[in-house]
Coordinates of C-alpha atoms (C1' of nucleotides) in Angstrom, one line a residue:
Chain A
X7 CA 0.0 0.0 0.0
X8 CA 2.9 2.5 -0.6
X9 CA 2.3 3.8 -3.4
X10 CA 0.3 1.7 -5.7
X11 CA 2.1 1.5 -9.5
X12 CA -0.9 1.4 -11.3
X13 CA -3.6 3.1 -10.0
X14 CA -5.9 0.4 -9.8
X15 CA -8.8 2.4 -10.4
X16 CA -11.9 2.1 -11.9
X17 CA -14.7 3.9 -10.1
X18 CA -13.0 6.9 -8.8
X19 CA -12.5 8.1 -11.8
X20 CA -15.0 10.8 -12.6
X21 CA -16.2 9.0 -15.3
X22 CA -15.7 10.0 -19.1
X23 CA -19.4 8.6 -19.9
X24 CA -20.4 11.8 -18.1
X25 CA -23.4 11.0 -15.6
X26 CA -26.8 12.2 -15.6
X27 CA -26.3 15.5 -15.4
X28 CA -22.6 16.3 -15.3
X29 CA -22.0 20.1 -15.1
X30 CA -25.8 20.4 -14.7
X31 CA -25.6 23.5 -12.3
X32 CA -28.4 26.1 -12.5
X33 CA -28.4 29.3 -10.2
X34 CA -31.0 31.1 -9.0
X35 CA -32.3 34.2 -7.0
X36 CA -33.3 32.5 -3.7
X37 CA -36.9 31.3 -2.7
X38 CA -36.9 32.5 0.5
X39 CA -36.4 30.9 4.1
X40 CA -40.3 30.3 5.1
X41 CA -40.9 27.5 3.2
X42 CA -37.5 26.1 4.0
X43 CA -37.6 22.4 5.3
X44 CA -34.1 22.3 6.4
X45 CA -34.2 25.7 8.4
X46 CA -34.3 24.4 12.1
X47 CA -31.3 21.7 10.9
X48 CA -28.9 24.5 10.0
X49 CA -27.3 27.4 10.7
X50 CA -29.7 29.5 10.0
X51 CA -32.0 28.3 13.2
X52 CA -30.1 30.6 15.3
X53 CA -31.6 33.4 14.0
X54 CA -35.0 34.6 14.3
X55 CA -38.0 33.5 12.1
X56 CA -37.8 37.3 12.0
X57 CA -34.4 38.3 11.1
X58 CA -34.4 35.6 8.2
X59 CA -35.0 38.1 5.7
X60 CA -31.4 39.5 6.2
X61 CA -30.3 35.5 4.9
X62 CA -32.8 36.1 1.9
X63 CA -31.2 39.3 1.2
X64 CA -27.8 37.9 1.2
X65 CA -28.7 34.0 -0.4
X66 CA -28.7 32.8 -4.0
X67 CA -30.0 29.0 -4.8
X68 CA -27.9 27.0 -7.0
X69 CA -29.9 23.4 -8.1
X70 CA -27.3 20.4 -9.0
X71 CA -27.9 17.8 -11.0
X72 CA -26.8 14.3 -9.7
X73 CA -23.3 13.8 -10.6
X74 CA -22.4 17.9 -10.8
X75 CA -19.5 19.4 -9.2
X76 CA -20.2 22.0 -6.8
X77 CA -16.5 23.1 -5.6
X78 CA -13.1 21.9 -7.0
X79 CA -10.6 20.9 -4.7
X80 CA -7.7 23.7 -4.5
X81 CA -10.0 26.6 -5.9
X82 CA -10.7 29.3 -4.8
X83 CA -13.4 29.4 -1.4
X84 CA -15.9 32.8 -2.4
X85 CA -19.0 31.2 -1.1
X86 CA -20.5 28.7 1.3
X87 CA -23.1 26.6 1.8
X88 CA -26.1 25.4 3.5
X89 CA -27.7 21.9 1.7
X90 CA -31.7 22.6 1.5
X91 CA -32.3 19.2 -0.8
X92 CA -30.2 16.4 -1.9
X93 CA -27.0 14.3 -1.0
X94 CA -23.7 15.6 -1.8
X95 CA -20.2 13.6 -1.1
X96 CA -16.6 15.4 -0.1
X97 CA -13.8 14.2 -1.8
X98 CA -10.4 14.2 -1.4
X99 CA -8.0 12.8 -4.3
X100 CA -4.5 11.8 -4.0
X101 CA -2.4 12.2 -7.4
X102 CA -2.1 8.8 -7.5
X103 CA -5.8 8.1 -7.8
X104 CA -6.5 7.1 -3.8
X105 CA -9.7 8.6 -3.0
X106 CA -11.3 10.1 0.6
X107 CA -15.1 10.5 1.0
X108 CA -14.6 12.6 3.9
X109 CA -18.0 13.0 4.5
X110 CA -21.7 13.1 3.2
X111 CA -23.7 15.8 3.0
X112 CA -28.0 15.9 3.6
X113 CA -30.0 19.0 4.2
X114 CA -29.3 21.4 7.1
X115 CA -25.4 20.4 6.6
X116 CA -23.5 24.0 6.2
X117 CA -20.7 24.0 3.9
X118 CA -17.3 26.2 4.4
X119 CA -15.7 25.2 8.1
X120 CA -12.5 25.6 6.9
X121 CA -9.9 28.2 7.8
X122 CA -8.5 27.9 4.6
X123 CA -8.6 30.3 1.5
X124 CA -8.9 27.2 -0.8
X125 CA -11.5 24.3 -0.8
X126 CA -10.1 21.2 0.8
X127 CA -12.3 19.0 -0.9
X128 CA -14.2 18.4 -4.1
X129 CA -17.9 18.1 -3.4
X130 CA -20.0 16.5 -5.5
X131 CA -23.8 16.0 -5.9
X132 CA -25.1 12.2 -5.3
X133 CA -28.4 13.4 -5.9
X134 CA -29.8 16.0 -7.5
X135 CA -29.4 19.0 -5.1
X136 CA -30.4 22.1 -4.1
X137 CA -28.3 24.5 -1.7
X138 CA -28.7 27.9 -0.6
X139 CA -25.2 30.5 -1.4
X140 CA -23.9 32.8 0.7
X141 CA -21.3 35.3 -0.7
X142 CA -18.2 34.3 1.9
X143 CA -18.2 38.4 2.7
X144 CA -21.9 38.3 2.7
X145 CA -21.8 35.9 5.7
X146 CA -19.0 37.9 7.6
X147 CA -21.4 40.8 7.7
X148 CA -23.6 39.2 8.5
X149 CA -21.9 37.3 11.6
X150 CA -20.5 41.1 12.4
X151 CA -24.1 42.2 12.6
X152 CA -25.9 38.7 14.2
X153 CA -23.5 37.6 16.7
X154 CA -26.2 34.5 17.3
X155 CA -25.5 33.3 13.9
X156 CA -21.6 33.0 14.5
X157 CA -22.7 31.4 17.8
X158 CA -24.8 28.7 15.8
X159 CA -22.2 28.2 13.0
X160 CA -19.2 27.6 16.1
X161 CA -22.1 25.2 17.6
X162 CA -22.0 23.4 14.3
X163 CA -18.6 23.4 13.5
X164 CA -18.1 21.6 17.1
X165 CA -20.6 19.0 16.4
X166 CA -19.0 18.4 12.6
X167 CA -15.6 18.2 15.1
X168 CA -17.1 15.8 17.3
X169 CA -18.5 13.3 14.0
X170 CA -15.5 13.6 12.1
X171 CA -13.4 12.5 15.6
X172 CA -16.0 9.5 15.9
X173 CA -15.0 8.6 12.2
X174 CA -11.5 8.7 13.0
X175 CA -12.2 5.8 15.9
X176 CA -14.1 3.7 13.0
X177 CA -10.9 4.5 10.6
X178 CA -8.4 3.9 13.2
X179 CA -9.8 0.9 15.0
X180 CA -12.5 -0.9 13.8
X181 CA -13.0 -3.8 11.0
X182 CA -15.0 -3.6 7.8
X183 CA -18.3 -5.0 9.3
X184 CA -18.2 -2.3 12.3
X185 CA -17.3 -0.1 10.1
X186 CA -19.8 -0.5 7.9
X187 CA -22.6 -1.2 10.9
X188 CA -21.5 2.0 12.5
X189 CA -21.8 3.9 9.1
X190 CA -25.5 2.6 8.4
X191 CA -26.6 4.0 12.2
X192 CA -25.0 6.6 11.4
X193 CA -26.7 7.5 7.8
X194 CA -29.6 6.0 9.7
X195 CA -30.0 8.5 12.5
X196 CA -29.0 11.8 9.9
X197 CA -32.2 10.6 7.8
X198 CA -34.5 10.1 11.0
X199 CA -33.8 13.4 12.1
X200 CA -34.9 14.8 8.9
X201 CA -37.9 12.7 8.7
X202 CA -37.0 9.6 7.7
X203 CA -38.3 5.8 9.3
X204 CA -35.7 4.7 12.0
X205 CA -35.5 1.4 10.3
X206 CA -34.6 2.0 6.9
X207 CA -31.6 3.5 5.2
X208 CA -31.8 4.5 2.1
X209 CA -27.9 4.8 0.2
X210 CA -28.0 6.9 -2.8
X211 CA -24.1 6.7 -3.2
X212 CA -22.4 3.8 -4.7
X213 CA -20.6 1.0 -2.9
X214 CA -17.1 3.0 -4.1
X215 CA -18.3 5.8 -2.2
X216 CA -18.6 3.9 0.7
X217 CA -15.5 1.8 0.2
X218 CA -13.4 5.5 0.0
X219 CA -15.4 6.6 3.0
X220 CA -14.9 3.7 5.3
X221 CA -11.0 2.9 4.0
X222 CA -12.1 -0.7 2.4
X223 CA -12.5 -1.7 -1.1
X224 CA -16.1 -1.9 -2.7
X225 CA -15.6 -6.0 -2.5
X226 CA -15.0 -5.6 1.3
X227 CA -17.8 -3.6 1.5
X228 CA -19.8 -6.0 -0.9
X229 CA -19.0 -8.5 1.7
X230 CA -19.5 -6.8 4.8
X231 CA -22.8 -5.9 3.8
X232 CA -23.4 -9.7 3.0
X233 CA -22.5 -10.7 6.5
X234 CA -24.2 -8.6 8.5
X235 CA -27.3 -9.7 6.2
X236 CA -26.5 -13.4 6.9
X237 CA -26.7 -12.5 10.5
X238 CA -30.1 -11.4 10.3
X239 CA -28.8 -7.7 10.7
X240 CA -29.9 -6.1 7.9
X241 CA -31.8 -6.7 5.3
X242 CA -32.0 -6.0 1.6
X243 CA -33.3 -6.8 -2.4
X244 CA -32.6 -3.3 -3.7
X245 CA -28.8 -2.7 -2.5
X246 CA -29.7 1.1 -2.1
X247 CA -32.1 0.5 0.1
X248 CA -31.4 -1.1 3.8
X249 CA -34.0 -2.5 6.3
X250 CA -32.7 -2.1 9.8
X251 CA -33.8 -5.7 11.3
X252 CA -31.9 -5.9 14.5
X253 CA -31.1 -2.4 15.2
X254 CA -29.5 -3.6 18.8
X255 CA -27.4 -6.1 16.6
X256 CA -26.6 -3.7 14.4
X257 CA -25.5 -1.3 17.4
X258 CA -23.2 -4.1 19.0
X259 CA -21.8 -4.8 15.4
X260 CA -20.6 -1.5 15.6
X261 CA -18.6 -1.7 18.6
X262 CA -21.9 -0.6 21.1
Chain B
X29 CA -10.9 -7.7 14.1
X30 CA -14.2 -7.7 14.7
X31 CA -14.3 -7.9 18.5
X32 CA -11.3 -9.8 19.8
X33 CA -11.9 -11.6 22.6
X34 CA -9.0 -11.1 24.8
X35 CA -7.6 -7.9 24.7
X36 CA -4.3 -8.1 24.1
X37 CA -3.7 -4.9 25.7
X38 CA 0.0 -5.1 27.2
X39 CA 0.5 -1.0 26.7
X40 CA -2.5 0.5 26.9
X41 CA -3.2 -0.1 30.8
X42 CA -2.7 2.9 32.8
X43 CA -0.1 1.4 34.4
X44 CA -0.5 -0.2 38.3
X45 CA 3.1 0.9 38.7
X46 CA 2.0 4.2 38.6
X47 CA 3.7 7.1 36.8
X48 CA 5.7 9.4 37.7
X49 CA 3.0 12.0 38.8
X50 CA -0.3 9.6 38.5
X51 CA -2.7 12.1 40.0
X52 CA -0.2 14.9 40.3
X53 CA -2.6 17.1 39.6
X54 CA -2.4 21.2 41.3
X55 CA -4.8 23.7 40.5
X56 CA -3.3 27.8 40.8
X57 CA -4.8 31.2 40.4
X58 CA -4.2 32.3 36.9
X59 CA -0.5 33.9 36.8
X60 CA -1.3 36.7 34.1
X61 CA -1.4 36.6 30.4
X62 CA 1.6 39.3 29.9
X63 CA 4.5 36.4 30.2
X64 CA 2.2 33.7 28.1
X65 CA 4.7 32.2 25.4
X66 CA 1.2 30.9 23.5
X67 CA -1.0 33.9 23.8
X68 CA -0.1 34.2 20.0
X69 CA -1.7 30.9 19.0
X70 CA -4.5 30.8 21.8
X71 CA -7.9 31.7 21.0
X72 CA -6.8 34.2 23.7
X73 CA -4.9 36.0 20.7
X74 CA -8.3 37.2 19.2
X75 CA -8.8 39.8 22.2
X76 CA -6.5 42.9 22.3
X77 CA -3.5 42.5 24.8
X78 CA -5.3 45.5 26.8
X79 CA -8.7 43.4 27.1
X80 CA -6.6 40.1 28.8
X81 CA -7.8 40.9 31.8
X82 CA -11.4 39.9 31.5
X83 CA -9.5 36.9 30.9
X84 CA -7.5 36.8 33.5
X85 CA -10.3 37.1 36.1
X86 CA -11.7 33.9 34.7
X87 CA -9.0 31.8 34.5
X88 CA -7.2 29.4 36.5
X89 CA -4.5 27.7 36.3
X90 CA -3.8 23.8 36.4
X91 CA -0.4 22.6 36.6
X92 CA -0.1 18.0 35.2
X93 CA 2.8 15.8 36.3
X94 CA 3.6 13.3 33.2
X95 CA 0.6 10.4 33.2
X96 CA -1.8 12.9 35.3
X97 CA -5.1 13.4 34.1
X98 CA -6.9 16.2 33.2
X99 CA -10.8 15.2 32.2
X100 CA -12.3 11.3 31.5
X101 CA -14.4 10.8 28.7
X102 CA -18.0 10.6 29.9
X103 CA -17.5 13.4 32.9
X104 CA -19.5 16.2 32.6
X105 CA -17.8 18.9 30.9
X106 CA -17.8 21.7 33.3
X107 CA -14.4 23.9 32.1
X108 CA -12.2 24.4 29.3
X109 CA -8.6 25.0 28.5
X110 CA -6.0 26.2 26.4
X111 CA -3.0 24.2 26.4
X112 CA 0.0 26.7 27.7
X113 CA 3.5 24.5 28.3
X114 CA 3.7 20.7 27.8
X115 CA 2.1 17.8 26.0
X116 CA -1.2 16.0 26.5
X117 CA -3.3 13.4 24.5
X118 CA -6.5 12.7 23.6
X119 CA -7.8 8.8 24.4
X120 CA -10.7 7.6 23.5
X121 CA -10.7 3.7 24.7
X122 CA -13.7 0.9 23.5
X123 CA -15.0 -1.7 26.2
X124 CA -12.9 -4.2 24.7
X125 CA -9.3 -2.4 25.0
X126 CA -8.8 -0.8 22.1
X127 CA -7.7 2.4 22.0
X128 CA -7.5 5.6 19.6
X129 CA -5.6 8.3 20.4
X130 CA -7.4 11.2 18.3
X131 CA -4.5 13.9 19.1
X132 CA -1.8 15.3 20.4
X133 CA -2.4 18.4 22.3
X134 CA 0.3 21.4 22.8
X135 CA 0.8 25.2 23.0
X136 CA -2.0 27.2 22.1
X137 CA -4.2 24.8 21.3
X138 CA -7.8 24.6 23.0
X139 CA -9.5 21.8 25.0
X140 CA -13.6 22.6 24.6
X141 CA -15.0 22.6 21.0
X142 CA -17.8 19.7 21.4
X143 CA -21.0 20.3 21.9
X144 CA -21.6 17.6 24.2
X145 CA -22.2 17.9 27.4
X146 CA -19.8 15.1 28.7
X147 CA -16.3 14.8 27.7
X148 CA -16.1 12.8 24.5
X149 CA -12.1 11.7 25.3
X150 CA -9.9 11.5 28.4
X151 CA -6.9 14.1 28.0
X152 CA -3.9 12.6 29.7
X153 CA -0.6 14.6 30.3
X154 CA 2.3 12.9 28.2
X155 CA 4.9 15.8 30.0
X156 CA 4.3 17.4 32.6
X157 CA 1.7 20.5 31.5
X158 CA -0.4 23.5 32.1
X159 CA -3.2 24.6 30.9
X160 CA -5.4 27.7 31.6
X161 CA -8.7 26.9 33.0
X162 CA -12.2 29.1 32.6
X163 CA -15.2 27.6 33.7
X164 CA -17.3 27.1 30.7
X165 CA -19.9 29.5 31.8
X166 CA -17.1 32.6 32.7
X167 CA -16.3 31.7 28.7
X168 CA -19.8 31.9 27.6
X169 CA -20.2 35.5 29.2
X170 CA -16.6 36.3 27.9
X171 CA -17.9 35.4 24.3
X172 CA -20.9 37.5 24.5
X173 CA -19.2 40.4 25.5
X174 CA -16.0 40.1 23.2
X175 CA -17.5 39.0 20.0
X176 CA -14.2 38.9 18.5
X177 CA -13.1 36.1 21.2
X178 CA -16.6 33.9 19.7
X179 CA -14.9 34.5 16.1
X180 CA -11.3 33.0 17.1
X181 CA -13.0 30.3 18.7
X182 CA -15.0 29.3 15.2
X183 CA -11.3 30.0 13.1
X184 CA -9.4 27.7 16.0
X185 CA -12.4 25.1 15.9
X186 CA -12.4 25.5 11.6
X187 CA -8.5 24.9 12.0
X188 CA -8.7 21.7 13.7
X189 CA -11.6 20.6 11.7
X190 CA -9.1 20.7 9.0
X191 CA -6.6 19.0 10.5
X192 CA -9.0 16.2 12.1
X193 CA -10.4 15.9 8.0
X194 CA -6.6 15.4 6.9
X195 CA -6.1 12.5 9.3
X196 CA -8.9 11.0 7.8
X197 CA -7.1 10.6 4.8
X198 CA -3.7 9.6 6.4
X199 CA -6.3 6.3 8.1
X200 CA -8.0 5.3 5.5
X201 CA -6.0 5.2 2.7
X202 CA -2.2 5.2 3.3
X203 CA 0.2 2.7 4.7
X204 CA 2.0 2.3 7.4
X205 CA 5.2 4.4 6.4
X206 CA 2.7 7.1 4.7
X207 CA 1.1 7.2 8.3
X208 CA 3.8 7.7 10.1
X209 CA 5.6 10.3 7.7
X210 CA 2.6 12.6 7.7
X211 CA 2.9 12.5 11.2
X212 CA 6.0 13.4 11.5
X213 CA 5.7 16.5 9.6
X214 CA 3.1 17.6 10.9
X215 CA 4.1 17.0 14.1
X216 CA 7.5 18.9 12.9
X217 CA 5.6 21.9 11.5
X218 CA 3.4 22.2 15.1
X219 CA 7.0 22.3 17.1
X220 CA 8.4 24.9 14.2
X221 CA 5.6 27.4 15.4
X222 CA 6.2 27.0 18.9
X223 CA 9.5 27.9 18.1
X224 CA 11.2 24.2 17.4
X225 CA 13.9 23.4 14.5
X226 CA 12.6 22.2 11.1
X227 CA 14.8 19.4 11.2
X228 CA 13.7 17.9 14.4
X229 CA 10.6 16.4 15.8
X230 CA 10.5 15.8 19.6
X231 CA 8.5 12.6 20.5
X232 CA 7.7 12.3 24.4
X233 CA 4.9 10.5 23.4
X234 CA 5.7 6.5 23.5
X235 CA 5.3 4.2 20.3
X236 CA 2.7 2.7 21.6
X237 CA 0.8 6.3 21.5
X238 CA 1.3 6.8 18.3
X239 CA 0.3 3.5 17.1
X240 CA -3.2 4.6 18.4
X241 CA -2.6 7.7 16.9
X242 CA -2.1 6.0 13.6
X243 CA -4.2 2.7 13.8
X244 CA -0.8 0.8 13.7
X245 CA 0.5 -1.6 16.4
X246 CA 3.4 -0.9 18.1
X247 CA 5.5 -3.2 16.2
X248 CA 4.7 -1.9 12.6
X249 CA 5.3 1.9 14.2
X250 CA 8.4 0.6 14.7
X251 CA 9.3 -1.2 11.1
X252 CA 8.2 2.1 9.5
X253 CA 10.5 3.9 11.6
X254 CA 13.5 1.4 10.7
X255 CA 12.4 1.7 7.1
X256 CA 12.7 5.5 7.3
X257 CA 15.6 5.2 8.8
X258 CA 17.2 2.8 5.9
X259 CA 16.2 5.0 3.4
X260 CA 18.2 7.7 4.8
X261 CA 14.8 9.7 4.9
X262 CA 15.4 10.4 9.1
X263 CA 17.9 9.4 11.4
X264 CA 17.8 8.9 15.1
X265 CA 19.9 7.1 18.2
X266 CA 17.4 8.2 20.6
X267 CA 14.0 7.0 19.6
X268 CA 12.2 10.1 21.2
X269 CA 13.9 12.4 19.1
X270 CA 13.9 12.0 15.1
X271 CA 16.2 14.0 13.1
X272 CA 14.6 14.9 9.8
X273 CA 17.1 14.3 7.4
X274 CA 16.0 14.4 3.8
X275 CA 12.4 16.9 4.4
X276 CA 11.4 16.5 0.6
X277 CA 12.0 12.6 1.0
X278 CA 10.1 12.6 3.5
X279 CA 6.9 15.0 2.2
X280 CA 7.2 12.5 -0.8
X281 CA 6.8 9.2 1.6
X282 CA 3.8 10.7 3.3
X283 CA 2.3 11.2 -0.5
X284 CA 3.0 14.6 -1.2
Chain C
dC27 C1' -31.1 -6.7 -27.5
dG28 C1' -26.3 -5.4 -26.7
dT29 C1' -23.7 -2.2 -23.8
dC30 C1' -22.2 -0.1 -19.6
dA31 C1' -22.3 0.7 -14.7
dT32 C1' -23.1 -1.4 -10.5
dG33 C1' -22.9 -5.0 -7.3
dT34 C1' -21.8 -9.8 -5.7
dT35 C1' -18.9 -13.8 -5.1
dG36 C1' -14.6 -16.8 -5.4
dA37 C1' -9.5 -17.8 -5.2
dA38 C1' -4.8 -16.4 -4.7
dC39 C1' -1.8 -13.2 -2.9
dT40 C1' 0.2 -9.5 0.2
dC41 C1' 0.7 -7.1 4.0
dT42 C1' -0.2 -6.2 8.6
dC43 C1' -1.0 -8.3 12.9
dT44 C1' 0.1 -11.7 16.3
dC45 C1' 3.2 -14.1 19.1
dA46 C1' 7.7 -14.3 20.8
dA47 C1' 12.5 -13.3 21.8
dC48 C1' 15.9 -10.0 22.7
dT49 C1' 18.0 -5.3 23.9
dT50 C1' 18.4 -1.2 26.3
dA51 C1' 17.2 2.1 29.8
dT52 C1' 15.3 3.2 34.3
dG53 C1' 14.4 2.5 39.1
dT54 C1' 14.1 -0.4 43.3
dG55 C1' 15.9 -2.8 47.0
dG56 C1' 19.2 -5.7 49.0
Chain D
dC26 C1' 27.0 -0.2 44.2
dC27 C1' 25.1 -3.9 41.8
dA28 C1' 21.4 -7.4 41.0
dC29 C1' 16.8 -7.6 39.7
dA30 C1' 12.4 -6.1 37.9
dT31 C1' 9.8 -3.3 34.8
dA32 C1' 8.9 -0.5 30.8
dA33 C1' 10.0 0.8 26.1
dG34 C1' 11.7 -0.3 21.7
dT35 C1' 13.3 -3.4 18.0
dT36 C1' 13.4 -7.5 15.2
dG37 C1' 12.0 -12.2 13.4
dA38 C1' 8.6 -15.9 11.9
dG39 C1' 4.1 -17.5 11.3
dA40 C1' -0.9 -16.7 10.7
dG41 C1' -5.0 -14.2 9.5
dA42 C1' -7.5 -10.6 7.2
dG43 C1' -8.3 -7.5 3.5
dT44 C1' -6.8 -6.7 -1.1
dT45 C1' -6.3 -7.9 -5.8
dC46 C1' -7.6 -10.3 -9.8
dA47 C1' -11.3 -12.4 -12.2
dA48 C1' -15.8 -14.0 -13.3
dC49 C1' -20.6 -13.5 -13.1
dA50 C1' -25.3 -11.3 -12.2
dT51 C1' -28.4 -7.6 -12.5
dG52 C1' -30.6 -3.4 -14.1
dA53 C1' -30.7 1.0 -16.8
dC54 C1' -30.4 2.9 -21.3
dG55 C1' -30.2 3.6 -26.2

DNA sequence: CGTCATGTTGAACTCTCTCAACTTATGTGG
DNA sequence: CCACATAAGTTGAGAGAGTTCAACATGACG
């Protein structure tokens, strides 16, 4: 693993038959915060219903087609982001093709934690997306003038701290099958808060995706996914679709 | 690895033969900002050196001996701190005996960005340390009235967001040596700002600490350093202190 | 109906882990 | 002061686990 000669890659690539709708990105003034599903997920909770109309002012929409590109890795950070619809990955990519899924994205996620002047990661849309835009200046204004918003985005940043440290646990420590159990309560959890059953998971990104977010190859993950189904764990015809059987067994899978 | 059933935990035990200072733990009135050596790279840094005294009044001061410590994961979280001389680390340990070490803490860098209102790790002293304490409500008032302190809080927090988002990468996709370079440099670059060499990285922590660090056994830790060695990329006779020999070599064994 | 992307499964290989021995350094107690 | 015990680090040989390579199955799409 130092090194690999050939880059033994065939998914990571970002596919030369372009997907559905590669480079479908469409911008738009935004709709307005009322109708918002996502507004007591993100940031933009910690203001006042009241004061929203200062986010309005500030916001644009931009609407992804699954498969787009939102940010480039190493370009230039103007704007951030707050997810409204949709699933969006974050990827990393090492020259010699290695990939990181660092994380996925679902509504209410905020986008731009990141001291640096230059994206980190490449995000992607899964599905197709919709996210609300803020100006990067925009949002400093507006964190001058709403000192409750910078409170709320520090509140978030923490808890993105705290998930990506529990990740590192899973990376560090744990085998494919706990890896892969603690990833689906995971997922699972993220979609009950924003209205989803507790017992089902549904996986809109491929097994790569996975594999390059849980350090494994999509076989292992092909496996994994197998055994814990062979245990009675989980359960499954459509393999992006999961039925949570044994929720407890799925929890000590994990590692408790 | 799915659960092994006897720990085979030889180095992880917090030692019966206790260390030198188990428990050696003092608690001070704060001793004044003005001779601070990481008031630069302390959240403290976002309030002007005239406005240090608000901080002053709130703060403590906690002195470690080496294997004292600080806070255990699942204690309510009742203070924070900012790291001001020494080394610490962050544990978090599963009921079966493995352990990750999710950081190294040093200088300037602050103990408190979670949400959660019980400690998520246990922060042992690797050195002896001291930290600066404020109660976590004396900080909330303190960030209410200095905005500016709330704001280098979120950049501090976005900073090791970052960092936490680059290990991800180091665990889940390179190898052993690749681990252990990136570690070493950044480890390297963290002394530089406190006002270390570039060509030498001071390890108090043991191998068996960074192998949790890395998600490494001890043994492997210490092939990768013998293979470092060989390749003339560092050199070292004591194993706590590397000399980094050939940086480039070094950047290209952690994968650019 | 063929093609392509995705997902699953099998077999061989590789690399890290496990187990074990040995070295060196440190501290204790006779 | 030195023998002994303990902890830390290094090194070797074997075993196990995930990866790699390969084949096959399924579903979407033109």
């Amino acid at each position: 693993m130092q090194a690999k000669p050939p880059p033994s890659v065939t998914h990571h690539v970002p596919s030369p038959a372009a997907r559905p709708g590669q480079g479908g990105t469409r911008r738009l003034p935004h709709a307005g915060c009322d109708g918002c599903l996502s507004r007591h997920l993100a940031v933009c909770a910690a203001l006042p219903a009241a004061e929203t109309h200062a986010l309005e002012a500030a916001a644009g929409e931009v609407m992804l087609a699954a498969g787009a590109t939102l940010a480039h890795e190493g370009a230039a950070r103007r704007e951030v982001y707050t997810v409204t619809r949709g699933m969006l990955r974050r990827v990393r990519l090492l020259p010699d093709g290695r990939r990181l899924v660092a994380g996925f994205l679902m509504p209410g996620d905020f986008i731009g934690f990141s001291g640096a002047p230059a994206y980190r990661h490449t995000i992607e849309a899964i599905t197709e997306s919709v996210l609300c835009v803020f100006p990067m200046q925009s949002m400093r204004r507006l964190c001058e003038r709403y000192p409750e918003l910078e409170s709320g985005m520090l509140a978030q940043a923490c808890a993105e701290l705290d998930a990506t440290r529990a990740s590192l646990m899973l990376l560090a420590r744990m085998g494919p099958s706990e890896r892969l159990a603690g990833f689906l309560i995971d997922l699972a959890e993220r979609q009950r808060l924003r209205g989803g059953t507790a017992h089902h998971v549904d996986l809109p990104m491929t097994r790569a995706d996975i594999a390059d977010h849980l350090g494994l190859t999509i076989e292992t993950v092909s496996r994994s996914f197998t055994r814990l189904r062979q245990a009675g764990t989980i359960a499954f015809d459509d393999p992006r679709r999961i039925d949570l059987v044994d929720l407890p067994a799925l929890r000590a899978a994990a590692g408790l």
